mmCIF file of C-alpha atoms and ligand atoms in Angstrom:
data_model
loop_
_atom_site.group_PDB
_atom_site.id
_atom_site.type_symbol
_atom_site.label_atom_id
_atom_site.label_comp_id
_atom_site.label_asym_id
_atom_site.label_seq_id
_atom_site.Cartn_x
_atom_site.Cartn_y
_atom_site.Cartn_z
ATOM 1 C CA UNK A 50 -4.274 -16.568 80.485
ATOM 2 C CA UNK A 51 -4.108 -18.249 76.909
ATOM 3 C CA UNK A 52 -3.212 -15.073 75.065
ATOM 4 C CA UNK A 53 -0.057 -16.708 73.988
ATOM 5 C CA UNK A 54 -1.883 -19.694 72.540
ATOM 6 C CA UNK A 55 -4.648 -17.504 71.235
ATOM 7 C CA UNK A 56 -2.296 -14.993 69.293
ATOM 8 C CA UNK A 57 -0.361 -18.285 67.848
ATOM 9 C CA UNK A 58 -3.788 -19.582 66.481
ATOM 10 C CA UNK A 59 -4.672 -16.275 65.142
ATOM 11 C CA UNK A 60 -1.132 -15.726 63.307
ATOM 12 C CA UNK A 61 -1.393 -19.244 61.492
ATOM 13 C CA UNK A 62 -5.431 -18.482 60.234
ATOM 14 C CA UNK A 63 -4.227 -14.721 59.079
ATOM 15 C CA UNK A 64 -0.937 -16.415 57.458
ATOM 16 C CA UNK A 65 -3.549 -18.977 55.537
ATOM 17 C CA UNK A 66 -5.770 -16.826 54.432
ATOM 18 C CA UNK A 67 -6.305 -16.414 50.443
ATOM 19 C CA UNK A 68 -8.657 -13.649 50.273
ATOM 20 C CA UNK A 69 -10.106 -10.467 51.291
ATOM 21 C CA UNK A 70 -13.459 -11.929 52.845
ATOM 22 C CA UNK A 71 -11.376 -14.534 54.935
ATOM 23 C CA UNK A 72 -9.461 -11.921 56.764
ATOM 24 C CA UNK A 73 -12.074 -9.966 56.942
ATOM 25 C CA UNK A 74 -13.856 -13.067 59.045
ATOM 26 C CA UNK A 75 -10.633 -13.433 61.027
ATOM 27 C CA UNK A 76 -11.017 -9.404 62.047
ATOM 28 C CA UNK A 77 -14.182 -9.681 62.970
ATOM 29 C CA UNK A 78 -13.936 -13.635 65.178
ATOM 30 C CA UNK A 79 -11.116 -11.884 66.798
ATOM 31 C CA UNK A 80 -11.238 -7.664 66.870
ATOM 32 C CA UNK A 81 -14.952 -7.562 66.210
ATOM 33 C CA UNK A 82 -17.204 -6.176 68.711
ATOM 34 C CA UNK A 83 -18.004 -9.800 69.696
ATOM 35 C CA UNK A 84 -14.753 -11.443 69.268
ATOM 36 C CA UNK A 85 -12.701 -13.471 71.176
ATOM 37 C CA UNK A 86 -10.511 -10.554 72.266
ATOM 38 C CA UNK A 87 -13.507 -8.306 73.161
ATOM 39 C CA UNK A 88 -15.072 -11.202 75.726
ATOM 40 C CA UNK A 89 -11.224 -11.533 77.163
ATOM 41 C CA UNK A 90 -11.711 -7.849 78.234
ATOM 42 C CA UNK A 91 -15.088 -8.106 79.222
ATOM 43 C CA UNK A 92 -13.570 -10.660 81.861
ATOM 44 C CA UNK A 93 -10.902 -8.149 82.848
ATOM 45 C CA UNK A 94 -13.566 -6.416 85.261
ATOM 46 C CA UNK A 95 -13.787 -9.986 87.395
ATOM 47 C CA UNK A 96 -10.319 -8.966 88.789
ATOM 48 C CA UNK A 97 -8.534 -6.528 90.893
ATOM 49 C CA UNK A 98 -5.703 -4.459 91.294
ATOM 50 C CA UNK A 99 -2.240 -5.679 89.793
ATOM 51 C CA UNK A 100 -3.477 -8.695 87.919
ATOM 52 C CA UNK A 101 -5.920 -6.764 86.262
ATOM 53 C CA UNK A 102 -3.285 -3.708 85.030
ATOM 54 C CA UNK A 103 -0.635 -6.618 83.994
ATOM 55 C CA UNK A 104 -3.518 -8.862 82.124
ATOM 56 C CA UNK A 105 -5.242 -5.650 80.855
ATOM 57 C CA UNK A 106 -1.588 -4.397 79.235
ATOM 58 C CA UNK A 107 -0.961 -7.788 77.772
ATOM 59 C CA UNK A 108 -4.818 -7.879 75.907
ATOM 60 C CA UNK A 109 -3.635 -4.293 74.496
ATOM 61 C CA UNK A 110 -0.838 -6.688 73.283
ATOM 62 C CA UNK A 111 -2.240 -8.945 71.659
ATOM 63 C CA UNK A 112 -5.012 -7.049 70.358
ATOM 64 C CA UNK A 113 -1.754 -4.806 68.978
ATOM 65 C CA UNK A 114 -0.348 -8.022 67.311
ATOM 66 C CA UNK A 115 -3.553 -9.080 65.958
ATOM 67 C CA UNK A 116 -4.170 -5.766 64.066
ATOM 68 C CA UNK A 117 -0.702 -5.668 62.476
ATOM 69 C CA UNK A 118 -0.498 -9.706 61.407
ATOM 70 C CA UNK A 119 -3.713 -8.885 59.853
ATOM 71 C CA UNK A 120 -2.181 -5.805 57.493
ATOM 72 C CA UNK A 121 1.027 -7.124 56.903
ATOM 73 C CA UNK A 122 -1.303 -10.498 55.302
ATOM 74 C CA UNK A 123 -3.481 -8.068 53.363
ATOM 75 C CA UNK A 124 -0.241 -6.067 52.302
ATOM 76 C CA UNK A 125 1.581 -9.441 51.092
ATOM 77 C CA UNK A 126 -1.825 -10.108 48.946
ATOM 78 C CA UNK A 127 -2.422 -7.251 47.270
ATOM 79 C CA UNK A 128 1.223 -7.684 46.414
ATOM 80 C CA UNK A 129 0.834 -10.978 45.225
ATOM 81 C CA UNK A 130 -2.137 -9.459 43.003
ATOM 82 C CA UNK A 131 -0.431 -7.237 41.269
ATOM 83 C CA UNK A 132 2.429 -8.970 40.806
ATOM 84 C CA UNK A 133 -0.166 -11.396 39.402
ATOM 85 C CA UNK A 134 -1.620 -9.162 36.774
ATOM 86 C CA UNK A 135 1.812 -8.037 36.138
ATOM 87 C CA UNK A 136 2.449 -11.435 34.837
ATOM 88 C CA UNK A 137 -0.767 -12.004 32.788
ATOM 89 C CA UNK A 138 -0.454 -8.620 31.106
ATOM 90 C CA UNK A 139 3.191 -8.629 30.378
ATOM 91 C CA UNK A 140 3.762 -7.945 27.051
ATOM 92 C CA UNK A 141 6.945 -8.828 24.832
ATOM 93 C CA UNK A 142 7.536 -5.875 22.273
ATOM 94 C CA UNK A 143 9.770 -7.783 20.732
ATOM 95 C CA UNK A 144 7.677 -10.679 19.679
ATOM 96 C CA UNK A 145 6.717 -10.637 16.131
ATOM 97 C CA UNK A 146 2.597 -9.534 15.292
ATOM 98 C CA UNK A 147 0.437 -12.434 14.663
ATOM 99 C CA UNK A 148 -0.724 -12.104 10.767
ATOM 100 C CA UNK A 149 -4.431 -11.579 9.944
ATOM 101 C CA UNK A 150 -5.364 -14.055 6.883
ATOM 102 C CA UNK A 151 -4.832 -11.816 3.933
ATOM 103 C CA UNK A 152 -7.500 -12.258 0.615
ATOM 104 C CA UNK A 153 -6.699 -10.908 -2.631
ATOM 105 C CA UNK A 154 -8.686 -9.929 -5.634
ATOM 106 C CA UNK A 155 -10.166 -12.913 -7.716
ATOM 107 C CA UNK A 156 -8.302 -14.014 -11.319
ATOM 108 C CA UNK A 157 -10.258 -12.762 -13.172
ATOM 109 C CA UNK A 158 -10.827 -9.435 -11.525
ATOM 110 C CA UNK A 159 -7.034 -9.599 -11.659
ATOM 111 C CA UNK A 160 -7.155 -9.785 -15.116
ATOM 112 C CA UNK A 161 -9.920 -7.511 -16.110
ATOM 113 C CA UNK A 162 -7.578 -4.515 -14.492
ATOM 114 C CA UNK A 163 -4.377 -5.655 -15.942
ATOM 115 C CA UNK A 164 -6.006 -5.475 -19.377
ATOM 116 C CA UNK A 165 -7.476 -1.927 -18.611
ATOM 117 C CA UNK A 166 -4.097 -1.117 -17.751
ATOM 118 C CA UNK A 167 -2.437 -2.193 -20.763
ATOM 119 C CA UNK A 168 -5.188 -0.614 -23.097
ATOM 120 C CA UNK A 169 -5.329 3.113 -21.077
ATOM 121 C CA UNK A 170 -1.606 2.940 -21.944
ATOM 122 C CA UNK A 171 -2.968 4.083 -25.626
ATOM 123 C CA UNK A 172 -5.676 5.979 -23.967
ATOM 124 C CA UNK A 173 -8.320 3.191 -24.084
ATOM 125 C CA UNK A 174 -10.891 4.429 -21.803
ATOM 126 C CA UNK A 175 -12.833 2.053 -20.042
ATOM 127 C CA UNK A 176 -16.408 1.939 -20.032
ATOM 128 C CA UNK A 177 -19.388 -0.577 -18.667
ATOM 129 C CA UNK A 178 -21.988 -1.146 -20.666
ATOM 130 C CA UNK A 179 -25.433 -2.719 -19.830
ATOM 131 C CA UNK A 180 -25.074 -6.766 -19.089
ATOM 132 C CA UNK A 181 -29.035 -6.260 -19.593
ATOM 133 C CA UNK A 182 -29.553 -4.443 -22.797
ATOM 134 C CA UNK A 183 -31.958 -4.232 -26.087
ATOM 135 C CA UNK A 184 -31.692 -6.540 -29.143
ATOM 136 C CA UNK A 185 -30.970 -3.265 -30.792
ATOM 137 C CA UNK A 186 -28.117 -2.792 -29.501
ATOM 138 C CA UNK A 187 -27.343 -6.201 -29.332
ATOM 139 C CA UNK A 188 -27.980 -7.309 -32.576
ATOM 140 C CA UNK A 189 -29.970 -5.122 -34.726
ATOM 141 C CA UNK A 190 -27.269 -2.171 -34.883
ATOM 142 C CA UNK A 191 -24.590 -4.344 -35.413
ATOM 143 C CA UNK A 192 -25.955 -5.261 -39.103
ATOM 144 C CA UNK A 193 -27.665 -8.172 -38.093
ATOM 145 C CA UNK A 194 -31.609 -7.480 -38.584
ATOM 146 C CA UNK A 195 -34.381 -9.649 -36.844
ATOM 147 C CA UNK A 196 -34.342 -12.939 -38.414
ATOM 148 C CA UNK A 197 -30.665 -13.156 -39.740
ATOM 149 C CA UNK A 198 -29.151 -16.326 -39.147
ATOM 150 C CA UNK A 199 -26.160 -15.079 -38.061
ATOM 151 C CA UNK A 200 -28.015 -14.366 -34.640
ATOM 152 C CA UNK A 201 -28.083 -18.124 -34.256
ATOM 153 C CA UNK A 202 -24.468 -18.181 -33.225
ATOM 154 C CA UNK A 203 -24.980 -16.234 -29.952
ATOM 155 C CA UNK A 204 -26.942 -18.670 -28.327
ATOM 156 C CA UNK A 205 -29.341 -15.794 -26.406
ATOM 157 C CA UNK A 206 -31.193 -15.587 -23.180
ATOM 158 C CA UNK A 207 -34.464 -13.393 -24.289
ATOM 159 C CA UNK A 208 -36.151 -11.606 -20.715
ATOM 160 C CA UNK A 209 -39.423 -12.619 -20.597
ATOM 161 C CA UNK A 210 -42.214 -10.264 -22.099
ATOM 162 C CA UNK A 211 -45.035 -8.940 -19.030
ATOM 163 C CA UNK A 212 -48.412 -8.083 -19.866
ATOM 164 C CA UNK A 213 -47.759 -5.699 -16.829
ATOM 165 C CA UNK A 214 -47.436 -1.725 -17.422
ATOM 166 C CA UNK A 215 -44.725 0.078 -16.114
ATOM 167 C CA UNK A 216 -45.225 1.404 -12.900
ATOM 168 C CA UNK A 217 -43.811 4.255 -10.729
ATOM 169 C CA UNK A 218 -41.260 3.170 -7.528
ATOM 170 C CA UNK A 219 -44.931 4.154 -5.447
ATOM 171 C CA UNK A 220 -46.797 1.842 -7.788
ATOM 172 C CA UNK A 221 -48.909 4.355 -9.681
ATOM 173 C CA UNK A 222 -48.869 3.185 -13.362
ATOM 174 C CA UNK A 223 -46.212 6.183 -15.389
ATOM 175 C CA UNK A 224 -48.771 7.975 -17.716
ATOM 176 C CA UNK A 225 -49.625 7.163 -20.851
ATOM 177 C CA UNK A 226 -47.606 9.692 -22.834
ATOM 178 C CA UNK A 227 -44.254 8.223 -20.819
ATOM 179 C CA UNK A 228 -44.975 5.092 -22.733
ATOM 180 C CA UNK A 229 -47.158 1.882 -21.015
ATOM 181 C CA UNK A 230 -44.648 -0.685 -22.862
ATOM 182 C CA UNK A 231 -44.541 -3.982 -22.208
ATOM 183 C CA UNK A 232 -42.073 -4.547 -19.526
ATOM 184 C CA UNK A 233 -38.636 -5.803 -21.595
ATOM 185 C CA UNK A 234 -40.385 -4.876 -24.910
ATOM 186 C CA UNK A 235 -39.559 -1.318 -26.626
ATOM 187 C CA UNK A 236 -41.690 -0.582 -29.985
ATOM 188 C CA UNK A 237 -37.947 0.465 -31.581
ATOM 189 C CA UNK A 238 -35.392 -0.907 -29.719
ATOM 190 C CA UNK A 239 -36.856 -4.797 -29.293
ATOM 191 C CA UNK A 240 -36.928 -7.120 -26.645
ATOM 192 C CA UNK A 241 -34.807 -7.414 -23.614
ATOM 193 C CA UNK A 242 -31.346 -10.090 -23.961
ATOM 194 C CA UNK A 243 -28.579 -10.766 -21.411
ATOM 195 C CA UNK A 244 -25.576 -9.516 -23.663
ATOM 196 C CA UNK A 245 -24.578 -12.390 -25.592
ATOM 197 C CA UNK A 246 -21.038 -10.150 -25.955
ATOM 198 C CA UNK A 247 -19.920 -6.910 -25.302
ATOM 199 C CA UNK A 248 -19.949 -5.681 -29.167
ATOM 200 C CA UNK A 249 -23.253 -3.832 -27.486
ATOM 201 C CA UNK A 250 -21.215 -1.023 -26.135
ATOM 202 C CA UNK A 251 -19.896 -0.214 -29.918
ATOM 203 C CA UNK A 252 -23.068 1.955 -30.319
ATOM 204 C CA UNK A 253 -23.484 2.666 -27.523
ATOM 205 C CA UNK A 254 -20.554 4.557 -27.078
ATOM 206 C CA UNK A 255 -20.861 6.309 -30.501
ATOM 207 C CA UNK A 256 -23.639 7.674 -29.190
ATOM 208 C CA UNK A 257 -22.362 8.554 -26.252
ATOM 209 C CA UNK A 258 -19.802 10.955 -27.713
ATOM 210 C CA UNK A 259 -18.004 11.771 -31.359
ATOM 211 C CA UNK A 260 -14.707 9.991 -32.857
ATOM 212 C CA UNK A 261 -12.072 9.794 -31.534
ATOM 213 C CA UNK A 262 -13.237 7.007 -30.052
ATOM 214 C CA UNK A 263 -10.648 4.561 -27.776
ATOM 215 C CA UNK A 264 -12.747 2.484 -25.382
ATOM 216 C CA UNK A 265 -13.092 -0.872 -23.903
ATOM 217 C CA UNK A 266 -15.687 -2.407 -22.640
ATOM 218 C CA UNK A 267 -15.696 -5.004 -19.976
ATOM 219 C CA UNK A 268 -18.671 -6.696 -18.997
ATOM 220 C CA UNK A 269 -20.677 -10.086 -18.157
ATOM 221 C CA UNK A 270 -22.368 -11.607 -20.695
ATOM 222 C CA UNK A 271 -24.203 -14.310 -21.260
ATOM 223 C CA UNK A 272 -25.075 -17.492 -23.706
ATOM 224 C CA UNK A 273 -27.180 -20.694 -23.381
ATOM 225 C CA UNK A 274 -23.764 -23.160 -23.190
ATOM 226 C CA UNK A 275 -21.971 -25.169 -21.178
ATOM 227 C CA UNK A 276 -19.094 -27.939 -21.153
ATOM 228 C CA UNK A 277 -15.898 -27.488 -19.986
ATOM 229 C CA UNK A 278 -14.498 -24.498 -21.865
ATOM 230 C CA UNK A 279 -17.795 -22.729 -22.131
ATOM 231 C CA UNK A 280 -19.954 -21.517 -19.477
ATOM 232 C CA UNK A 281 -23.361 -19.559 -19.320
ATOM 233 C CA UNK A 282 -21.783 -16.397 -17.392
ATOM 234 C CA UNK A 283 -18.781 -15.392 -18.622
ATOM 235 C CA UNK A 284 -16.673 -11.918 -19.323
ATOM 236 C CA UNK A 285 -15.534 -10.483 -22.413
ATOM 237 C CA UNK A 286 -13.737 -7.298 -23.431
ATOM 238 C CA UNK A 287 -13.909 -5.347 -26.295
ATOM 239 C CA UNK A 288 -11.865 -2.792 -27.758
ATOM 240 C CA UNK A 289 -13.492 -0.037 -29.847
ATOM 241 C CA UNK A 290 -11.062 2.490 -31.926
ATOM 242 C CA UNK A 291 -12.666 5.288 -34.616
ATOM 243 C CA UNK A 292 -10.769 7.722 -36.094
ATOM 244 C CA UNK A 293 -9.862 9.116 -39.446
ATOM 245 C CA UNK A 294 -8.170 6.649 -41.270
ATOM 246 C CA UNK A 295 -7.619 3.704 -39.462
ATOM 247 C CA UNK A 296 -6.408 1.141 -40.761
ATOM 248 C CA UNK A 297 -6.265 -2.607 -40.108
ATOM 249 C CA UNK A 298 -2.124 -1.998 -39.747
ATOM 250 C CA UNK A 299 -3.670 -0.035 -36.534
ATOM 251 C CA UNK A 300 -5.518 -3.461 -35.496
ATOM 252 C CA UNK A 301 -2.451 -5.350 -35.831
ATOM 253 C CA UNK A 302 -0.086 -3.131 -34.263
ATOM 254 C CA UNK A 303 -2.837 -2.508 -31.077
ATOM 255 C CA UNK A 304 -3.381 -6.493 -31.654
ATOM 256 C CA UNK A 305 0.678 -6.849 -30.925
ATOM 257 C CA UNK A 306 1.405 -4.510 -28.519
ATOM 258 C CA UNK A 307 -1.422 -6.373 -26.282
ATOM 259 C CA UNK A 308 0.067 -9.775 -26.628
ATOM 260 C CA UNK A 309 3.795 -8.673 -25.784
ATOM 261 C CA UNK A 310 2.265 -7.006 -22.866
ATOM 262 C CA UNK A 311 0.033 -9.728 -21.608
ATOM 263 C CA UNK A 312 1.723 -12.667 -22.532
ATOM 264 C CA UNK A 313 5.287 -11.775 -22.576
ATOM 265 C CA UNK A 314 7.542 -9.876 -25.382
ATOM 266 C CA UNK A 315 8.055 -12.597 -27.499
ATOM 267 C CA UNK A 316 4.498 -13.338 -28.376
ATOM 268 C CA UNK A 317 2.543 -11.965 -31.420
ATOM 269 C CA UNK A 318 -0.743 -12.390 -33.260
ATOM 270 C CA UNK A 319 -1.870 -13.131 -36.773
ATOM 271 C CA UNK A 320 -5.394 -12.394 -38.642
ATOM 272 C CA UNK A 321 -7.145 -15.593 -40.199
ATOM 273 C CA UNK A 322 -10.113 -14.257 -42.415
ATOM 274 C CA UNK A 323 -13.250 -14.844 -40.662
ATOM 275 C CA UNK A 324 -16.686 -13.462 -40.992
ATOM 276 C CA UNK A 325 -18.901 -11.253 -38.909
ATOM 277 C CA UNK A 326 -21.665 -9.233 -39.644
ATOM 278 C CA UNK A 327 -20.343 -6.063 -37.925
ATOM 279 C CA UNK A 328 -16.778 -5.956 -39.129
ATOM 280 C CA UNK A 329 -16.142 -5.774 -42.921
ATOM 281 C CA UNK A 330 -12.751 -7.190 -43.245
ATOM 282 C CA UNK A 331 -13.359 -9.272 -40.070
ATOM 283 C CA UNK A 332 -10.640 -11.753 -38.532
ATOM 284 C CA UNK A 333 -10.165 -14.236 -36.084
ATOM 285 C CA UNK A 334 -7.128 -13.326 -34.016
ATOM 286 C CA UNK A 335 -4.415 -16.360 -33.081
ATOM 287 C CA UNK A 336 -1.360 -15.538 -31.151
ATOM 288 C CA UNK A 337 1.845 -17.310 -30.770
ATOM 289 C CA UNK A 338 2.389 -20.624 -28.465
ATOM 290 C CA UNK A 339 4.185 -19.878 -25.884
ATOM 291 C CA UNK A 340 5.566 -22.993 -25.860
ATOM 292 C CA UNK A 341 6.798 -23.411 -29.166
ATOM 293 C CA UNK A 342 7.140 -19.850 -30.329
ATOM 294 C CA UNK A 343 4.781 -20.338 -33.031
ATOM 295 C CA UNK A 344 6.556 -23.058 -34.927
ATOM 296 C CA UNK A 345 4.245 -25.654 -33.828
ATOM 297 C CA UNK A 346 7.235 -27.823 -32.953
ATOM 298 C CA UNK A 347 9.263 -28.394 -30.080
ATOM 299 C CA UNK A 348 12.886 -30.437 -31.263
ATOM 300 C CA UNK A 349 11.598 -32.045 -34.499
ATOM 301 C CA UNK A 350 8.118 -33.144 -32.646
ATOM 302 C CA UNK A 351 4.689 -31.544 -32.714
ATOM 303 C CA UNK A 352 4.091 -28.673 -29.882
ATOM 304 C CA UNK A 353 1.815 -30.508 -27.508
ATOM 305 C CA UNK A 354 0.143 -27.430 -26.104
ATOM 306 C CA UNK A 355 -0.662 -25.966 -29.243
ATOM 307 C CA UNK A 356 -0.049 -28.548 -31.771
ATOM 308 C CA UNK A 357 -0.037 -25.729 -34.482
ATOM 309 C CA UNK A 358 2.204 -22.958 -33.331
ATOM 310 C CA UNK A 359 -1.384 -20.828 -32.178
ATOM 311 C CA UNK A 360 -3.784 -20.220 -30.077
ATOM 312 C CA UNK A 361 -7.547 -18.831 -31.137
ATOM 313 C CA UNK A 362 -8.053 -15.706 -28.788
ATOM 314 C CA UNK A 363 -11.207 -13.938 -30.404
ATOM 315 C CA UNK A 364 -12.686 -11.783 -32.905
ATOM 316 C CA UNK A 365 -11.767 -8.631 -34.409
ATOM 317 C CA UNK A 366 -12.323 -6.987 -37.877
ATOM 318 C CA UNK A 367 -13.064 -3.210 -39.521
ATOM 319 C CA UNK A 368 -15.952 -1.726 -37.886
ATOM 320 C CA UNK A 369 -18.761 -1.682 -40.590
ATOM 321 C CA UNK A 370 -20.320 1.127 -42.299
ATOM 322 C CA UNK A 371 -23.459 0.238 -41.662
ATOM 323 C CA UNK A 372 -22.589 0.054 -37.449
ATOM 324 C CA UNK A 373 -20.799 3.383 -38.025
ATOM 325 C CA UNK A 374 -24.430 4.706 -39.811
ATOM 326 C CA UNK A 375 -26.240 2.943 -36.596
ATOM 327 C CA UNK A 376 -23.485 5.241 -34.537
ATOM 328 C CA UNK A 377 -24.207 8.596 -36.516
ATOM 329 C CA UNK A 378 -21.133 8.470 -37.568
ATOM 330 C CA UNK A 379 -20.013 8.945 -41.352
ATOM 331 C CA UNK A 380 -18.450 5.926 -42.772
ATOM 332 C CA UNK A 381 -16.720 8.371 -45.545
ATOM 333 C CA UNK A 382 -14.803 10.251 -42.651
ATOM 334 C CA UNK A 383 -14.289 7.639 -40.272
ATOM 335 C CA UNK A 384 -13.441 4.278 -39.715
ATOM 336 C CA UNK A 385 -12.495 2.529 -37.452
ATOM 337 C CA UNK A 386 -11.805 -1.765 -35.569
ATOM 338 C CA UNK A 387 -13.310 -3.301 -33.060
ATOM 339 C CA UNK A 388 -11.840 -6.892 -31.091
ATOM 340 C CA UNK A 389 -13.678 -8.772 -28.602
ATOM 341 C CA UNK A 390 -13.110 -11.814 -26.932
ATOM 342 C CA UNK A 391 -13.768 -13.732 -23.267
ATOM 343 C CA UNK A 392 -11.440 -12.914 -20.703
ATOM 344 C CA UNK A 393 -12.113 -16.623 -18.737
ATOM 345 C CA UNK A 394 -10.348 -17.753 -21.881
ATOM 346 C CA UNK A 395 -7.445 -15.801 -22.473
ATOM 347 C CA UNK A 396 -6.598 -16.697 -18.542
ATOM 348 C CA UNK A 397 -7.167 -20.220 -19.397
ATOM 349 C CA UNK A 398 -4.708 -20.103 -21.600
ATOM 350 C CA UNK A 399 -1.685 -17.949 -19.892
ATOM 351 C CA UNK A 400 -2.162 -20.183 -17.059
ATOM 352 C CA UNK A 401 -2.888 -23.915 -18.967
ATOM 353 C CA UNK A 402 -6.285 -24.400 -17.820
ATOM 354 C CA UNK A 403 -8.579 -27.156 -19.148
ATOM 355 C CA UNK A 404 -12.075 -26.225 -17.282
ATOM 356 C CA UNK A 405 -13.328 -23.064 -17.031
ATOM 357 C CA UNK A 406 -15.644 -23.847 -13.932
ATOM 358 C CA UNK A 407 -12.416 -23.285 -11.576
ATOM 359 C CA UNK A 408 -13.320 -19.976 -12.138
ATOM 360 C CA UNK A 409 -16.623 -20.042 -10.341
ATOM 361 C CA UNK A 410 -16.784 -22.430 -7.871
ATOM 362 C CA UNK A 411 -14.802 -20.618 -5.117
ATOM 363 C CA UNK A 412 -12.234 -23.290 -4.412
ATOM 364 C CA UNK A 413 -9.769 -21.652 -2.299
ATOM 365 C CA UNK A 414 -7.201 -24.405 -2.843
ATOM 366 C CA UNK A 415 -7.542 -23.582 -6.605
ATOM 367 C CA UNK A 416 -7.230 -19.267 -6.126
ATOM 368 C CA UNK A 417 -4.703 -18.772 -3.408
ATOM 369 C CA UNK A 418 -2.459 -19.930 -6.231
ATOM 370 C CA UNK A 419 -2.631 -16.737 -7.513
HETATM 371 N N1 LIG B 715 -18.536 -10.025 -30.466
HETATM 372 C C1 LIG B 715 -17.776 -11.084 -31.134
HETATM 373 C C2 LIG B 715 -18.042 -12.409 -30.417
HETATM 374 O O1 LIG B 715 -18.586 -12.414 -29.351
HETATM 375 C C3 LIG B 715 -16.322 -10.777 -31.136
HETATM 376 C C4 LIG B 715 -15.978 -9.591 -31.970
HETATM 377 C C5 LIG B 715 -15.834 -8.351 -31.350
HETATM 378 C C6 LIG B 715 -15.754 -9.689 -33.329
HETATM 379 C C7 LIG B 715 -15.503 -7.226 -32.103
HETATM 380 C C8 LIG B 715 -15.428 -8.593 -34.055
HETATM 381 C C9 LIG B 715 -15.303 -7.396 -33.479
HETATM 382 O O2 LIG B 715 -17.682 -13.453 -30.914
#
């Protein structure tokens, strides 16, 4: 009887085996209903007496160490799985998170809420104002009729005119008392412009509500330029102030208190006489190198930055009587300034740009600077 040699053989393949399915093959070549130790049984019946008993009891032995060779290998492997898993799931509390990429606001977004900040300090309020908007309000109500030459220096986008009529959002023409204009054509208010600056939310807003007025405006807008310090989309802001008796003391003093707070405390602005058809004094605003302080000299040589001691930052003047009129608002109670100028340039200069297309072409190199 080859039992011995048989249960040897069997030990080794169970001891080898890397898998449920292979020991499940081993079970069945050598428990199974067919298997080897099944047909050594079968032959039992062949002999007699003793011989039989003694071979039959060893069978039952080897059978015996068949079975349990076969669960201590499955035992050791499911072991060896979990300990396995274990392994590939560990996890080290202690290591430090991995850091998702972090974005951030762009510049000029940056800026447009710093200088809402700095304004609602004296209870600016900040409004938006059409970036689409009438030549009415564009133009005509600021004191500059159809025609005027002054218009020339806002170098306009007009919207086209349509022959269309208007139409309803199910495309039914709107009846004719709810006015068949021409699309971007209104029989008072003009033609449709991109806002060539934001000085269209000064009537806007007086007619949106009575003095006291504070508000800024911060918007797009939109002229037909382009080199490196000007380009066809832009921002501006505007500051708007009506009251009784204002004074252009109050534009200086707002005028100051904004540079200190933008630029840093030791700035300041001055008012050059300028013209505009809206204000009446108007100004253009300068405010101090930062450089050279304003002297326009650094140690005995010209300031190279500034080479005068100032910097041009935009318009401002006395809002005029006539804009107050356009307003509904009495120019022998109130009066009031207005400022405006682009916010692409006043970050150009705080942080010594020379082209204002870094602003728009998404370089990432360029804004994670900031
Ligand atoms: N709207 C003027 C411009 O675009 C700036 C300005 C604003 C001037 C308010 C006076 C008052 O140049």
């Amino acid at each position: 009887m080859k039992s011995n040699n048989i249960l040897q053989e069997a030990k080794q393949a169970i001891e080898q085996a890397q898998s449920q399915s292979v020991l499940e093959e081993l079970r069945v070549k050598y428990l199974g209903r067919k298997g080897i130790v099944a047909e050594f049984f079968a032959q039992l019946t062949k002999l007699k007496g003793d011989e039989r008993a003694r071979q039959g009891q060893e069978l039952n032995a080897l059978k015996h160490e068949i079975t349990r060779a076969l669960e201590q290998r499955e035992n050791a492997m499911q072991t060896l799985a979990l300990e396995k898993l274990a392994e590939a799931e560990a996890l080290d509390v202690t290591l430090p998170g991995a850091r998702l990429p972090y974005g951030h606001l762009h510049i000029t977004t940056q800026a447009i809420e710093e200088i809402s900040r700095i304004f609602a300090q004296l209870g600016f309020q900040r409004m938006r104002y059409p970036e689409i908007d009438w030549d009415y309000y564009a133009f005509e109500s600021l004191n500059m009729p159809k025609g005027h030459p002054a218009r020339d220096e806002w170098e306009t986008f007009f919207i086209a005119g349509s022959q269309q009529t208007l139409t309803r959002p199910n495309g039914h023409p709107l009846p004719e008392r709810e006015g068949r204009v021409r699309a971007a054509e209104h029989p008072k208010l003009g033609r449709m412009v991109l806002t060539p600056h934001t000085s269209n939310g000064q009537v806007r807003e007086m007619e949106r509500r009575r003095p006291p007025i504070r508000m800024i405006n911060i918007a797009k807008c939109y002229r037909r330029q382009s080199d490196v310090t000007h380009a066809p989309m832009f921002h501006q802001f505007e500051g708007l102030l009506i009251d009784r008796n204002v004074s252009v003391t109050h534009l200086k003093g707002t005028l100051d208190y904004f540079a200190r707070a933008y630029y840093g405390k030791d700035r300041r602005t001055r008012l050059r006489p300028f013209h505009f058809r809206f204000t009446e004094p108007s100004f253009e605003i300068d405010i101090s190198c930062g450089i050279c302080g304003g002297t326009g000299e650094i140690h005995g040589e010209r300031c190279k930055v500034c080479k005068s001691g100032w910097h041009e930052l935009g318009g401002a003047g006395m809002v005029h009587p006539n804009v107050l009129k356009a307003g509904g608002i009495d120019p022998k109670e109130y009066s009031g300034f207005a400022c405006g100028w682009g916010i692409e340039r006043m970050l150009m200069m705080k942080l010594k740009l020379s082209d204002i297309r870094a602003f728009y072409i998404a370089d990432l190199n360029f804004l994670e600077q900031f």
